[in-house]
Amino acid sequence: RTKYNPKEIESKWQTQWETAQLYHAPDNSPKTKFYNLVMLPYPSGDLHMGHWFNYACGDAYGRMKRMQGYNVMQPIGFDAFGLPAENAAIKHGVQAYTWTMANIANMRKQLRQMGAQWDWQREVVSCQPDYYKWTQWLFLQFYKHGLAYRTKALANWCPGCNTTLANEQVLADGTCERCGSVVIRKEIDQWLLKISAYAEELLQFEGIEWPEKTVTMQRNWIGRSEGAEIRFFTEIESQRQEIPVFTTRPDTIYGVTFFVLAPEHPWVERITTPEYREAVDAYVEQARRMSEIERMSTEKEKTGVFTGGYVTNPVNGEQVPVWISDYVLMSYGAGAVMGVPAHDQRDFAFARKFGLPIREVIRPEGEEASDPATWPAAKEALGVMVNSGSFDGTPGDESIARVIRYVEDKGIGKFMITYRLRDWLISRQRYWGAPIPIIYCPKDGMVPVPEDQLPVWLPENVQFKSTGESPLRYEPEFLNTTCPVCGGPATREADTMDTFIDSSWYYLRYADPHNSEQAWSPEKLQEWLPVDQYIGGVEHAIMHLLYSRFFIKALRDMGHVNFSEPFLRLFHQGMVLGSDGQKMSKSRGNVEAPDKYLEKYGADTIRGYMMFIGPFEAGGSFKAENVEGIWRFLNRIWSLVNDAWVEGNVRTEETAESKAIERLRNKTIKRVSEDLSNFHFNTALAALMECNNALIKQQNQPVARSAAYRRTLETMMQLLAPIAPHITEELWHLTGHSESIHLSSWPEYDEALTKDESFTLVVQVNGKVRERFEVDADISEAEVRKLVLNNPKVMSFIGDATVQKVIYIPGRLANVVVRK
Ligand code: ANZ
């Protein structure tokens, strides 16, 4: 018999599969489609363990689906725009395009070596003109429908990357998610997409099966708050001027003892009196240098300055001092807050710091009045309204609605819903991205590039200057153009789009990747979308997964797609850690490259090992010594199948042993089918190992030549095929099959045969184990009772006590309850 030689058989089968186009998902197939998607890689140059984990497991799932009879589409592509290529260009003088395409070439090779069922005919590369042409086209559709707009506004600015960032790209500690620099705020002209228009719909997750934690993260990010807008007012030059606030607690309106504006609020300028001007200006300047996140932090010591101005509370007519403080954000609500220190912790801290009065207006049911000066913290819970004029005594479950009704009746405020979600800032002052297809004409203003002039080509060669502006601004050939309206000289927008736009729609292009007339044909989209199963990292919970949902809803409303959610089922894999249990990183020196293991053991072993590392959603540590375990398992299967097939005739008669094997086969099918369907790859493999061991044990027994034994071996190969596609293909052919194992049908099982024929019944008397014996698997409760009470040993423990009842736990245990 031959030795298992993965190197030889893996490349052989990879070539044959590709020649036969085994994994191409044809359009218009009579089979039911199944769109199995993994998140496309960024072409950094090499596939790492994380890619293997995600892709090999996703592939095993898709392969099972194919064997189950679906027309599975499992595409792959490259998210090829972005900073690393640009940085390589700046640092090493290579062209970003050349760098990217070389990396892609290498990663294609590595992706092939994985032996996954990629449908290569559908590959997309986001930095290719035939892709970004449609990215630009999509931008124009958003623009035409008022969902893309340009404005001068405060943006997150990363001084490290020299570019603006979307809110989603700023980490919780106020630093850039890419380079770690502290993100500051800067006012510049920029393009935004109106994701806020979909805030309410994005909170709904109907008809999709997503991890609860991801749904929660998106909900929190969108941050819906119900409350009221209430307009405070002041008189300037004997004119009534109104300044609205947003509050979730209108019931606390009588407790307002001060008023706070965000430092950037337009009213700061008007309300500040001359004697406070200097202090206010200095504070505004200082706040500008801080990130929003830093400003929001509850741990941060409160700061602020008095403006010298006052506003009037429209409900009780009281004058309250106006302060500015950085804990109030311009971008949220109305950019102004009514300060209620007794019932809001931030206001409480602020009042304590600056000696402002604290007035109790909400009291928990049944509590006595107390002096707020003695409180350790604000009392934030709802309660009965006190010190609130005619509202006194209003209970907590009515108070908010009552005050809202009141302010609406008086015309001084209204019910309002506010979202934390901001519009998506997509302008990047960088080179390596899709140019924004807009032209600025001195005469006609802002003009979209006509669709038939797309793509706006991205030059392959540019000069890099660290001006904080897009390098395209300094490329006259790119920048200077003619106005599509008047034909006069005009300039192009020099900023490029956030690369998250590219990845917001790539899964649509896979359905129709070579269409040069349209981004996709409606028929093909109809056939393939939405994605049935999406697998990728939880780090994309907010950005990519939220943006994609927004894209689909917006495109639906424009009439370009006819569904509302892009990804029906979502699964997040865990993380592959180093052998020390820490995240793999160069600085820790615990990074394992797959190539070394690929060379030594082949792809099937790595695939199997990845699936065995731990539960798919949890991940686990990569332990080099354990790879050997999977390698030995595959070798055992190899030998077993080789040996079993060479000898003698097959016996077809049924024996007790052959029946037991048939049960094992059915049980294994059931376990592996269920485990793979639920992404429990590790337990699926464990079931296969158990089955293999059982077969090995009987290898030299007569039963090894039974039809049942052989059938079990074949089944085992099929069940293993999604996990280890090469070795199973080789063995399948060795055992006389002429068609690919991957075209064979997934084995089915008979439920009755998945149960053991008998089991060991544990018998207790008053909870103490006294006896055990074998009984039939389908024994009835009455029979159990009879057997137990007539068993001599059990009888001796019962003695002359009275049997009260027999509690039977089917399949396991009978407890005889007796009383003396
Ligand atoms: C008065 C009040 C009294 C408030 C009270 C709370 C408790 P969420 O739930 O996050 O929506 N707020 C409003 N606009 C703000 C801004 N631009 N920057 C910082 N804080 C702002 O929070 C809404 C509450 O946050 C609002 O309700 C307001 O404080 C504050 F006992 O108004 B509240």
Short mmCIF file of N, CA, C and O in Angstrom, two decimals, residues 26-69:
data_model
loop_
_atom_site.label_atom_id
_atom_site.label_comp_id
_atom_site.label_asym_id
_atom_site.label_seq_id
_atom_site.Cartn_x
_atom_site.Cartn_y
_atom_site.Cartn_z
N PRO A 26 -23.12 27.73 -11.63
CA PRO A 26 -23.70 28.26 -12.86
C PRO A 26 -24.97 29.06 -12.58
O PRO A 26 -25.69 28.79 -11.61
N ASP A 27 -25.23 30.04 -13.42
CA ASP A 27 -26.51 30.75 -13.35
C ASP A 27 -27.59 29.82 -13.88
O ASP A 27 -27.31 28.87 -14.61
N ASN A 28 -28.83 30.11 -13.54
CA ASN A 28 -29.99 29.37 -14.06
C ASN A 28 -29.93 27.87 -13.81
O ASN A 28 -30.31 27.08 -14.67
N SER A 29 -29.42 27.47 -12.67
CA SER A 29 -29.41 26.04 -12.37
C SER A 29 -30.78 25.64 -11.83
O SER A 29 -31.45 26.42 -11.16
N PRO A 30 -31.20 24.41 -12.12
CA PRO A 30 -32.49 23.96 -11.55
C PRO A 30 -32.39 23.73 -10.03
O PRO A 30 -33.41 23.65 -9.35
N LYS A 31 -31.16 23.61 -9.53
CA LYS A 31 -31.01 23.38 -8.09
C LYS A 31 -31.29 24.67 -7.31
O LYS A 31 -31.17 25.77 -7.84
N THR A 32 -31.59 24.51 -6.04
CA THR A 32 -31.78 25.68 -5.18
C THR A 32 -30.43 26.33 -4.93
O THR A 32 -29.45 25.65 -4.64
N LYS A 33 -30.40 27.65 -5.03
CA LYS A 33 -29.12 28.33 -4.83
C LYS A 33 -28.79 28.43 -3.36
O LYS A 33 -29.68 28.50 -2.50
N PHE A 34 -27.51 28.45 -3.07
CA PHE A 34 -27.06 28.75 -1.71
C PHE A 34 -25.84 29.64 -1.82
O PHE A 34 -24.82 29.25 -2.37
N TYR A 35 -25.97 30.86 -1.31
CA TYR A 35 -24.88 31.83 -1.41
C TYR A 35 -24.11 31.79 -0.09
O TYR A 35 -24.60 32.23 0.94
N ASN A 36 -22.93 31.20 -0.19
CA ASN A 36 -22.09 31.00 0.99
C ASN A 36 -20.92 31.97 0.91
O ASN A 36 -20.06 31.84 0.05
N LEU A 37 -20.89 32.95 1.79
CA LEU A 37 -19.93 34.05 1.64
C LEU A 37 -19.01 34.19 2.85
O LEU A 37 -19.45 34.15 4.00
N VAL A 38 -17.72 34.35 2.55
CA VAL A 38 -16.78 34.75 3.60
C VAL A 38 -16.32 36.17 3.28
O VAL A 38 -16.38 36.60 2.14
N MET A 39 -15.91 36.89 4.31
CA MET A 39 -15.49 38.27 4.09
C MET A 39 -14.21 38.28 3.26
O MET A 39 -13.26 37.56 3.56
N LEU A 40 -14.21 39.09 2.22
CA LEU A 40 -13.07 39.07 1.30
C LEU A 40 -11.83 39.65 1.99
O LEU A 40 -11.96 40.53 2.83
N PRO A 41 -10.65 39.13 1.66
CA PRO A 41 -9.45 39.59 2.35
C PRO A 41 -8.92 40.92 1.82
O PRO A 41 -9.15 41.27 0.66
N TYR A 42 -8.21 41.62 2.66
CA TYR A 42 -7.40 42.74 2.21
C TYR A 42 -6.10 42.14 1.71
O TYR A 42 -5.51 41.29 2.39
N PRO A 43 -5.61 42.54 0.54
CA PRO A 43 -4.39 41.90 -0.01
C PRO A 43 -3.11 42.38 0.65
O PRO A 43 -2.31 43.09 0.03
N SER A 44 -2.91 42.00 1.87
CA SER A 44 -1.71 42.43 2.59
C SER A 44 -0.48 41.67 2.12
O SER A 44 0.64 42.06 2.40
N GLY A 45 -0.67 40.55 1.43
CA GLY A 45 0.47 39.81 0.90
C GLY A 45 0.42 38.34 1.24
O GLY A 45 0.78 37.50 0.42
N ASP A 46 -0.02 38.01 2.45
CA ASP A 46 -0.04 36.61 2.87
C ASP A 46 -1.33 36.27 3.60
O ASP A 46 -1.85 37.09 4.34
N LEU A 47 -1.77 35.04 3.42
CA LEU A 47 -2.88 34.56 4.23
C LEU A 47 -2.31 34.20 5.60
O LEU A 47 -1.27 33.57 5.69
N HIS A 48 -2.99 34.62 6.64
CA HIS A 48 -2.52 34.24 7.97
C HIS A 48 -3.48 33.21 8.58
O HIS A 48 -4.45 32.81 7.95
N MET A 49 -3.17 32.82 9.81
CA MET A 49 -3.96 31.77 10.44
C MET A 49 -5.44 32.16 10.57
O MET A 49 -6.31 31.31 10.48
N GLY A 50 -5.67 33.44 10.81
CA GLY A 50 -7.05 33.91 10.93
C GLY A 50 -7.83 33.66 9.65
O GLY A 50 -8.98 33.21 9.67
N HIS A 51 -7.19 33.93 8.50
CA HIS A 51 -7.83 33.65 7.22
C HIS A 51 -8.14 32.16 7.09
O HIS A 51 -9.22 31.76 6.67
N TRP A 52 -7.17 31.36 7.44
CA TRP A 52 -7.37 29.90 7.33
C TRP A 52 -8.54 29.43 8.17
O TRP A 52 -9.34 28.61 7.77
N PHE A 53 -8.60 29.97 9.36
CA PHE A 53 -9.66 29.58 10.29
C PHE A 53 -11.02 29.93 9.69
O PHE A 53 -11.91 29.09 9.56
N ASN A 54 -11.16 31.19 9.29
CA ASN A 54 -12.41 31.67 8.72
C ASN A 54 -12.75 30.92 7.43
O ASN A 54 -13.85 30.39 7.25
N TYR A 55 -11.78 30.85 6.54
CA TYR A 55 -12.07 30.35 5.19
C TYR A 55 -12.21 28.82 5.15
O TYR A 55 -13.06 28.29 4.44
N ALA A 56 -11.33 28.10 5.88
CA ALA A 56 -11.42 26.65 5.83
C ALA A 56 -12.74 26.19 6.45
O ALA A 56 -13.42 25.30 5.93
N CYS A 57 -13.12 26.83 7.54
CA CYS A 57 -14.38 26.44 8.20
C CYS A 57 -15.57 26.83 7.33
O CYS A 57 -16.51 26.05 7.16
N GLY A 58 -15.53 28.03 6.79
CA GLY A 58 -16.61 28.46 5.90
C GLY A 58 -16.72 27.55 4.69
O GLY A 58 -17.82 27.23 4.22
N ASP A 59 -15.58 27.10 4.21
CA ASP A 59 -15.56 26.20 3.06
C ASP A 59 -16.17 24.85 3.41
O ASP A 59 -16.93 24.28 2.62
N ALA A 60 -15.83 24.34 4.59
CA ALA A 60 -16.38 23.03 4.99
C ALA A 60 -17.91 23.11 5.03
O ALA A 60 -18.61 22.21 4.57
N TYR A 61 -18.40 24.23 5.53
CA TYR A 61 -19.84 24.41 5.60
C TYR A 61 -20.45 24.43 4.19
O TYR A 61 -21.43 23.74 3.90
N GLY A 62 -19.83 25.21 3.30
CA GLY A 62 -20.33 25.32 1.93
C GLY A 62 -20.25 24.00 1.18
O GLY A 62 -21.12 23.66 0.37
N ARG A 63 -19.21 23.24 1.45
CA ARG A 63 -19.05 21.94 0.79
C ARG A 63 -20.15 20.97 1.22
O ARG A 63 -20.67 20.20 0.41
N MET A 64 -20.48 21.01 2.50
CA MET A 64 -21.57 20.16 2.94
C MET A 64 -22.86 20.54 2.21
O MET A 64 -23.60 19.69 1.73
N LYS A 65 -23.09 21.87 2.09
CA LYS A 65 -24.29 22.34 1.40
C LYS A 65 -24.32 21.86 -0.05
O LYS A 65 -25.36 21.48 -0.57
N ARG A 66 -23.17 21.89 -0.70
CA ARG A 66 -23.11 21.41 -2.08
C ARG A 66 -23.49 19.94 -2.14
O ARG A 66 -24.30 19.52 -2.96
N MET A 67 -22.94 19.14 -1.23
CA MET A 67 -23.26 17.70 -1.23
C MET A 67 -24.72 17.46 -0.87
O MET A 67 -25.29 16.44 -1.22
N GLN A 68 -25.30 18.42 -0.19
CA GLN A 68 -26.72 18.29 0.15
C GLN A 68 -27.63 18.71 -1.00
O GLN A 68 -28.85 18.75 -0.84
N GLY A 69 -27.01 19.05 -2.12
CA GLY A 69 -27.82 19.27 -3.31
C GLY A 69 -28.04 20.73 -3.71
O GLY A 69 -28.78 21.01 -4.65
#
